[in-house]
Coordinates of C-alpha atoms in Angstrom, one line a residue:
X18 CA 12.8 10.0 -22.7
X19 CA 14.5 8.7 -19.5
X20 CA 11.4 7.8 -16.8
X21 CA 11.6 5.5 -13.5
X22 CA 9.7 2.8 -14.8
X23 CA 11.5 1.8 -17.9
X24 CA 11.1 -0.1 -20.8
X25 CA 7.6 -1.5 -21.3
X26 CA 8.8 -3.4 -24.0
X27 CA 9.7 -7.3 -22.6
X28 CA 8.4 -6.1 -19.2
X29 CA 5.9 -9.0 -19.5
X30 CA 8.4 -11.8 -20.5
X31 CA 10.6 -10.1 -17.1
X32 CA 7.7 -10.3 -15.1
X33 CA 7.0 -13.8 -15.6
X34 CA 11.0 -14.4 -15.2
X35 CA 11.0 -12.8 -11.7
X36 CA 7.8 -14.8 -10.3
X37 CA 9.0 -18.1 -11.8
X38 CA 12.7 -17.6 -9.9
X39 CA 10.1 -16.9 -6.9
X40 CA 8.8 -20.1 -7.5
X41 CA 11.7 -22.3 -7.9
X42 CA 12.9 -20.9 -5.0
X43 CA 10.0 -21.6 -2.8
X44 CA 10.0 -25.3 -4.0
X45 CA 13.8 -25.9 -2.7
X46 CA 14.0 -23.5 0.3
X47 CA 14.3 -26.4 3.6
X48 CA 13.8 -24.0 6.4
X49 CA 10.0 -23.4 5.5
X50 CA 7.5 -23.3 8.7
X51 CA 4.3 -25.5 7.5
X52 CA 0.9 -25.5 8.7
X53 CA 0.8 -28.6 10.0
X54 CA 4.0 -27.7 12.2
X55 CA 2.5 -24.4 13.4
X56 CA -1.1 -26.7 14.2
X57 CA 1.7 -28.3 16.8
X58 CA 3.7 -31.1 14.9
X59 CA 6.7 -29.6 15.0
X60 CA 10.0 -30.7 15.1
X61 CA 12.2 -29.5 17.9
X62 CA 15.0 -31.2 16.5
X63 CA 14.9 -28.9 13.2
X64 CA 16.0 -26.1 15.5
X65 CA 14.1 -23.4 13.2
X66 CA 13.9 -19.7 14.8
X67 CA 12.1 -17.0 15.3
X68 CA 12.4 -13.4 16.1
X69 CA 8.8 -13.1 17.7
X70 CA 10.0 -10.8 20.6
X71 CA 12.6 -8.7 18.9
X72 CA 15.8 -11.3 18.8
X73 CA 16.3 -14.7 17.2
X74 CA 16.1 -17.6 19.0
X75 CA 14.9 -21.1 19.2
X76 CA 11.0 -21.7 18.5
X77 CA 9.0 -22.9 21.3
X78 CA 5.7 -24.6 21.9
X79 CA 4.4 -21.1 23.2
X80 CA 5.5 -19.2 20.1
X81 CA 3.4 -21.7 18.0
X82 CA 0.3 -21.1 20.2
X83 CA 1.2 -17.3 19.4
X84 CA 1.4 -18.1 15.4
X85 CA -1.8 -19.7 15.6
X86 CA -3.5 -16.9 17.5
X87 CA -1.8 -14.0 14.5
X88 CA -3.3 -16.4 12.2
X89 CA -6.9 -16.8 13.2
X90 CA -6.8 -12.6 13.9
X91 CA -5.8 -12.1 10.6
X92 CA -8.0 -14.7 8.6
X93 CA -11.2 -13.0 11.1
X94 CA -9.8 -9.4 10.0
X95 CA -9.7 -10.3 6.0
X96 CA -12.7 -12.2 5.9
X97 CA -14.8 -10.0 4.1
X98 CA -11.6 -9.9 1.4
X99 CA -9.9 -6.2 1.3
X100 CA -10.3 -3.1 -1.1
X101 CA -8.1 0.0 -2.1
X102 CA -9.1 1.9 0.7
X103 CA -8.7 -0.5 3.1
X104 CA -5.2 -1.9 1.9
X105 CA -4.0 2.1 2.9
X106 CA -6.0 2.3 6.0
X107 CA -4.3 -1.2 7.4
X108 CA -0.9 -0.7 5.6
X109 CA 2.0 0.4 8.5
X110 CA 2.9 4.1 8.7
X111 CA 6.3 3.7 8.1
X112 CA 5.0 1.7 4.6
X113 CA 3.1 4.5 3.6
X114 CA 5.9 6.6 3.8
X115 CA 8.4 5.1 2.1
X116 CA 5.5 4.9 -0.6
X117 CA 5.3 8.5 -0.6
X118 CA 9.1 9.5 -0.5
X119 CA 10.9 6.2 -2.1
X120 CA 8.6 5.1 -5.0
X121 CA 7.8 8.7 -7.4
X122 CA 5.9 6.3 -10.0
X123 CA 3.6 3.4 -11.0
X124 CA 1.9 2.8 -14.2
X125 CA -0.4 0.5 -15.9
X126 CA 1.1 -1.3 -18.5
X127 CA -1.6 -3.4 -19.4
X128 CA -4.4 -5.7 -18.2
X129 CA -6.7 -8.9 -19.3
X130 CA -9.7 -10.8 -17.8
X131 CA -8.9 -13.7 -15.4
X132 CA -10.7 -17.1 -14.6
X133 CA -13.8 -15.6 -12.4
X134 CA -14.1 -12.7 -14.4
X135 CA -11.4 -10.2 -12.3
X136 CA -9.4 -7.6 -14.5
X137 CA -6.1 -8.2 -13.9
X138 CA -4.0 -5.6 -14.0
X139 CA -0.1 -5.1 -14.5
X140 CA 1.2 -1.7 -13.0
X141 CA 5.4 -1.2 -13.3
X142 CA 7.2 1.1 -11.0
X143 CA 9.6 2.5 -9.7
X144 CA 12.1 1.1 -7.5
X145 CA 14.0 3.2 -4.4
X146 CA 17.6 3.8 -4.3
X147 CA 18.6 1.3 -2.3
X148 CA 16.6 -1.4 -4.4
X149 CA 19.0 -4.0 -6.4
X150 CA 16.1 -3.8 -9.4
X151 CA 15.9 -1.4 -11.6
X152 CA 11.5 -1.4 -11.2
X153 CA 9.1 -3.6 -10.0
X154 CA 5.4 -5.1 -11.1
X155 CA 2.8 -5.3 -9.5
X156 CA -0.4 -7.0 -10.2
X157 CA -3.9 -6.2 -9.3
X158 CA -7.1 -7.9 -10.1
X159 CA -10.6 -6.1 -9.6
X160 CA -12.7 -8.7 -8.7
X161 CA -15.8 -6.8 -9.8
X162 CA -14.9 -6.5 -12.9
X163 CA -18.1 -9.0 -14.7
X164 CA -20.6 -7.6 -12.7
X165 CA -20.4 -4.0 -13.9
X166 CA -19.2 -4.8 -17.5
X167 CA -23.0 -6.7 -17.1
X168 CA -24.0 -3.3 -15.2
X169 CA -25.9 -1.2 -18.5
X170 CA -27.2 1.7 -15.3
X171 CA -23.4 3.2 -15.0
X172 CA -21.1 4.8 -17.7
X173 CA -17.7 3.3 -18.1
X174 CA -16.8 5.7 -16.8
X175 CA -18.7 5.7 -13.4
X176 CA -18.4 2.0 -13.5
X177 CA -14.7 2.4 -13.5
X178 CA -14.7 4.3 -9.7
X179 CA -16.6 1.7 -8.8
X180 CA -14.5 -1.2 -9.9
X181 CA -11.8 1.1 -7.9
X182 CA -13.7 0.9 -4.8
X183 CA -14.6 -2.5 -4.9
X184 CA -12.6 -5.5 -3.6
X185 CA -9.3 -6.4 -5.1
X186 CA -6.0 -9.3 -4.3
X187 CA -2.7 -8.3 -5.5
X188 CA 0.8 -9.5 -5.5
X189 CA 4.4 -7.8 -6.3
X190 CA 8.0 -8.4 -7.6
X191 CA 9.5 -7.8 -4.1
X192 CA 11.1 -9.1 -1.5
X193 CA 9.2 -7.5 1.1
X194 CA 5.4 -8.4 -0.7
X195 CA 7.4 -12.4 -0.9
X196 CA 8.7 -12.4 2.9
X197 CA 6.8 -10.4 5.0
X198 CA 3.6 -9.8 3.3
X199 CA 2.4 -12.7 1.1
X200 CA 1.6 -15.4 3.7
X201 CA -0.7 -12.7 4.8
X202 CA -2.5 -12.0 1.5
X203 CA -2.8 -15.9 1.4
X204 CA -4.6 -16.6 4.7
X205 CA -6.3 -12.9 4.2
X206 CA -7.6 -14.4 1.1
X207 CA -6.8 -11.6 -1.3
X208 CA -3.2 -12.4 -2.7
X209 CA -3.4 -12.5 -6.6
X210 CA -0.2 -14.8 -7.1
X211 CA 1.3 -18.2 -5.9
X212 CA 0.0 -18.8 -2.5
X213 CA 2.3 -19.0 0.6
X214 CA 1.7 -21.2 3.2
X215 CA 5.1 -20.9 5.3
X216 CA 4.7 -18.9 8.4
X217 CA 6.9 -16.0 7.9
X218 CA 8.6 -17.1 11.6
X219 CA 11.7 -14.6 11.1
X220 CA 10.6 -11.5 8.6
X221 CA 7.2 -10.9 10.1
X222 CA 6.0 -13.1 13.0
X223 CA 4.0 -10.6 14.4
X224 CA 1.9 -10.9 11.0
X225 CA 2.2 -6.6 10.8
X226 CA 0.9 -4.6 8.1
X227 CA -1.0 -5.2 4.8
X228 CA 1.3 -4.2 1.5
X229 CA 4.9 -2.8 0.7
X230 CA 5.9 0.0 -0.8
X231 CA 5.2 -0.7 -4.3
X232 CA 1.9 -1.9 -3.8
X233 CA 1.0 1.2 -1.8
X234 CA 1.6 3.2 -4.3
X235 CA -0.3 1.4 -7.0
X236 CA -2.9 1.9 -5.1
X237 CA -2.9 5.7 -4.5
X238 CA -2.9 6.2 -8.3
X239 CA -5.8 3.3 -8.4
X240 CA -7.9 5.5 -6.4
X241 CA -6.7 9.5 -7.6
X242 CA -4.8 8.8 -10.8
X243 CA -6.7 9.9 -13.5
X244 CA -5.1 8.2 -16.2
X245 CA -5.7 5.0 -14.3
X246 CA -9.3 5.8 -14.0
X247 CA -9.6 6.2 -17.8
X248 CA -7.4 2.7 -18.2
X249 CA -10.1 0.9 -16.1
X250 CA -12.8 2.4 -18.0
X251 CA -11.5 1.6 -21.6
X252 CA -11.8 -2.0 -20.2
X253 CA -15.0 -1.8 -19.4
X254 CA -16.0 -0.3 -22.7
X255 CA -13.7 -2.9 -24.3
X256 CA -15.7 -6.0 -22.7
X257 CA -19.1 -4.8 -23.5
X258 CA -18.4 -4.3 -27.4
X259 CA -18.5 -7.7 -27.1
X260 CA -14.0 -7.8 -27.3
X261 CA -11.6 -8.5 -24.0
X262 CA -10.7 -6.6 -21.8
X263 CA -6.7 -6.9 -23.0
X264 CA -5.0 -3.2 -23.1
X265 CA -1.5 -3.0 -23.5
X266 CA 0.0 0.7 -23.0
X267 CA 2.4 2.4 -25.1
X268 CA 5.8 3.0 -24.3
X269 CA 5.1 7.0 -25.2
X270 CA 2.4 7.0 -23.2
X271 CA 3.8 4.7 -20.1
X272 CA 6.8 7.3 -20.4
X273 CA 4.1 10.3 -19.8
X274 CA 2.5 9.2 -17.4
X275 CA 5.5 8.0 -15.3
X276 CA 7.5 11.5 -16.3
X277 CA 4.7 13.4 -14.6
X278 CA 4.7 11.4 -11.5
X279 CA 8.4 11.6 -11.1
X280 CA 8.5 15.6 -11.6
X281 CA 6.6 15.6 -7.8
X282 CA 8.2 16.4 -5.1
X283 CA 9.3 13.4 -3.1
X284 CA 10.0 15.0 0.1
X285 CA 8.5 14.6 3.5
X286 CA 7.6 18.6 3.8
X287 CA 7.2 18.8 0.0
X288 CA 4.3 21.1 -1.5
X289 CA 2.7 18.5 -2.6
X290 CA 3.8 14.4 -2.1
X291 CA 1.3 13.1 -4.7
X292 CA -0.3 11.6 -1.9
X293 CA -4.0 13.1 -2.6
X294 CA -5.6 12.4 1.2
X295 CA -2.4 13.7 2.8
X296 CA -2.1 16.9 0.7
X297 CA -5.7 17.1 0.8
X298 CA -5.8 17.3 4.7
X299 CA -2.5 19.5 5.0
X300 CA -3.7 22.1 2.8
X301 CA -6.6 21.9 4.4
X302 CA -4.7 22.8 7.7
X303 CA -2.6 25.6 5.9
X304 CA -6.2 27.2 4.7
X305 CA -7.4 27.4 8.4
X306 CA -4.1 28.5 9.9
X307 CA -4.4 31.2 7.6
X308 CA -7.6 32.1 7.7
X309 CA -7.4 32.2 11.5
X310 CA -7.4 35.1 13.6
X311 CA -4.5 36.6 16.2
X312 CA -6.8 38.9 17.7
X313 CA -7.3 38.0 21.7
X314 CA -10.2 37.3 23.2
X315 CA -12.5 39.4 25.1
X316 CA -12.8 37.1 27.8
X317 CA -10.2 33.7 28.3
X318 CA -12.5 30.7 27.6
X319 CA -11.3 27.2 29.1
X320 CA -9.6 26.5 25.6
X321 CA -7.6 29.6 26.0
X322 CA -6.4 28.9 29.1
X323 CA -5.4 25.0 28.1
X324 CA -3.5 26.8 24.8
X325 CA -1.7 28.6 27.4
X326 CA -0.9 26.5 29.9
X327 CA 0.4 24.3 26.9
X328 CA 2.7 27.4 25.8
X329 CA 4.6 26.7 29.3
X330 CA 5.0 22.8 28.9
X331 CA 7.8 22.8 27.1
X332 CA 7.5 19.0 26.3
X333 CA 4.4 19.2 25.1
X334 CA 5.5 22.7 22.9
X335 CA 8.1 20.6 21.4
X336 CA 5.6 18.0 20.2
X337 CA 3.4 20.5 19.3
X338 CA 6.2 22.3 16.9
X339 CA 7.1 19.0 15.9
X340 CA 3.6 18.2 14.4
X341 CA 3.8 22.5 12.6
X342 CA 6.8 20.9 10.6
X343 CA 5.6 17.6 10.0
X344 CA 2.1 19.6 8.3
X345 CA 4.4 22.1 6.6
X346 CA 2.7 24.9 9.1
X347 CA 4.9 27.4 11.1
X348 CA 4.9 27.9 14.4
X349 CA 2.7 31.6 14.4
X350 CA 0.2 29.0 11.9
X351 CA -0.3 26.0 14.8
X352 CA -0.6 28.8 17.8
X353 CA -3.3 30.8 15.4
X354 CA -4.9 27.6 15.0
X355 CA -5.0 27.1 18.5
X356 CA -6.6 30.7 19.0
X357 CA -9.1 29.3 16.5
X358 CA -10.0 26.4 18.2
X359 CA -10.3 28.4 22.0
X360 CA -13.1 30.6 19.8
X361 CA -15.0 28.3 18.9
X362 CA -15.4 26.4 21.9
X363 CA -16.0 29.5 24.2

């Protein structure tokens, strides 16, 4: 059986291989951005860029007092540390997108307790068509882990949704997670792997966004996959017979997991995306599009008369049929829903 996430078998050892080439790197590259130089004591002479402002050009002394400023925001915004929810909510659009349409699976392969008592995690995925590896790994450590192992009140697995919700760090196998992302887990305080201190002066300057691709989609299983839910909670029950918490999942059961996650539709307008809040809301649109009525008023109510003075604005139509498509609505479905709305504020 043939799935996106491969063998599981040596996906450790490759895992290992991948972050250790990460580190090597890291330990050679010259054109690195330090703390100290961002505090001020910088170089001009090194003649390091920056793309801060769309194009690359020279750093200057007022670029530094802007990496210093995207620094402070983001250690302030991460100070509390970061959960599931929260790595979604703060993730870029365009992120979770290319979660949703790129990456069709992710799967736990296996997991262990850490110094501090977190269960780490090891999830494999899939990788998109454009990527030059066949998967990727990501890891994820539940920091709450001890405490609810210690936690006799809750059931595995209740205790399990609540390790979901609680507060995580993570790290992945990619380039984008290793440029772009990583210095911010480090100074956010919730990366799970080496630390990064270079500023990331040319990939992200601005300091945008929260987590790739891969790690998006790790966590939208983490909070609606159900056979993550039971993986968590075997932990649990593990750790408080008095074993570990080490799992290590089967390569028939990887395989079914990852072939039902790559039989759903991928696309943007598919039935359903596997993305539960999305579908959740969108069907939740179709229902009352449905549902609502084409009858005309008795008497036109403010609403009404907005609905159709929109009808004749034919830039705001156009966004408006723009957003039907987007939902997976038709255009008779947005106007009824319009109807609906002028009813119920008359």
């Amino acid at each position: 059986m043939s799935t996106s996430i491969g063998s599981v078998k040596g996906s450790s050892q490759e895992l290992r291989s991948r972050f250790g080439e990460d580190a090597r790197q890291r330990r050679v590259a010259a054109n690195i951005l330090d703390p100290s130089e961002v505090q001020g004591d910088y170089d001009a002479g090194r003649m390091m860029e920056t793309t801060l402002g769309g194009e690359a050009r020279p750093i200057t002394n007022e670029d530094l007092a802007a990496f210093r400023q995207n620094a402070r925001t983001a250690g302030r915004r991460f100070k509390g540390g970061i959960t599931v929810r929260q790595v979604v909510d703060l993730s870029l659009s365009k992120d979770r997108k290319r979660a949703r349409t790129e990456i069709p699976s992710a799967v736990p392969a296996s997991s262990r307790q850490v110094k501090g008592g977190a269960l780490e995690t090891r999830f494999m995925t899939s990788s998109s068509p454009q990527s030059k590896h066949a998967r990727h790994q990501v890891i994820v450590e539940f920091v709450d882990f001890e405490g609810l192992v210690a936690n006799g009140s809750l059931s595995p697995r209740k205790a399990a949704r609540e390790l979901a919700r609680g507060g995580i760090r993570f790290d992945c196998t990619c380039e984008h997670h290793r440029y772009r992302r990583r210095y911010i887990a480090t100074i956010g305080r919730y990366n799970a792997g080496r630390p990064e201190t270079g500023y990331p002066k040319i990939t992200n300057p601005d300091l945008s966004g929260v987590a790739c691709k891969h790690v998006l989609r790790v966590m939208s299983e983490i909070e609606g996959g159900s056979a993550v839910q039971m993986f968590l909670a075997r932990a649990i029950e593990k750790a408080r017979s008095g074993g570990t918490a080490v799992q290590r999942t089967s390569q028939k059961a990887a395989d079914r997991q990852a072939q039902k996650q790559d039989s759903r539709p991928m696309s943007a307008n598919a039935q359903d995306t596997g993305d539960r809040d999305f579908d959740r809301s969108r069907r939740a649109l179709r229902k009352a599009a449905k549902a609502a009525s084409t009858a005309k008023p008795k008497r036109t109510a403010k609403g009404s008369r907005a609905a159709a003075a929109l009808g004749g604005n034919a830039n705001a139509r156009d966004k408006l049929l723009a957003a039907a498509r987007e939902l997976g609505i038709s255009p008779d479905q947005a106007a009824n829903l319009l109807s609906a709305a002028a009813k119920d504020k008359s």
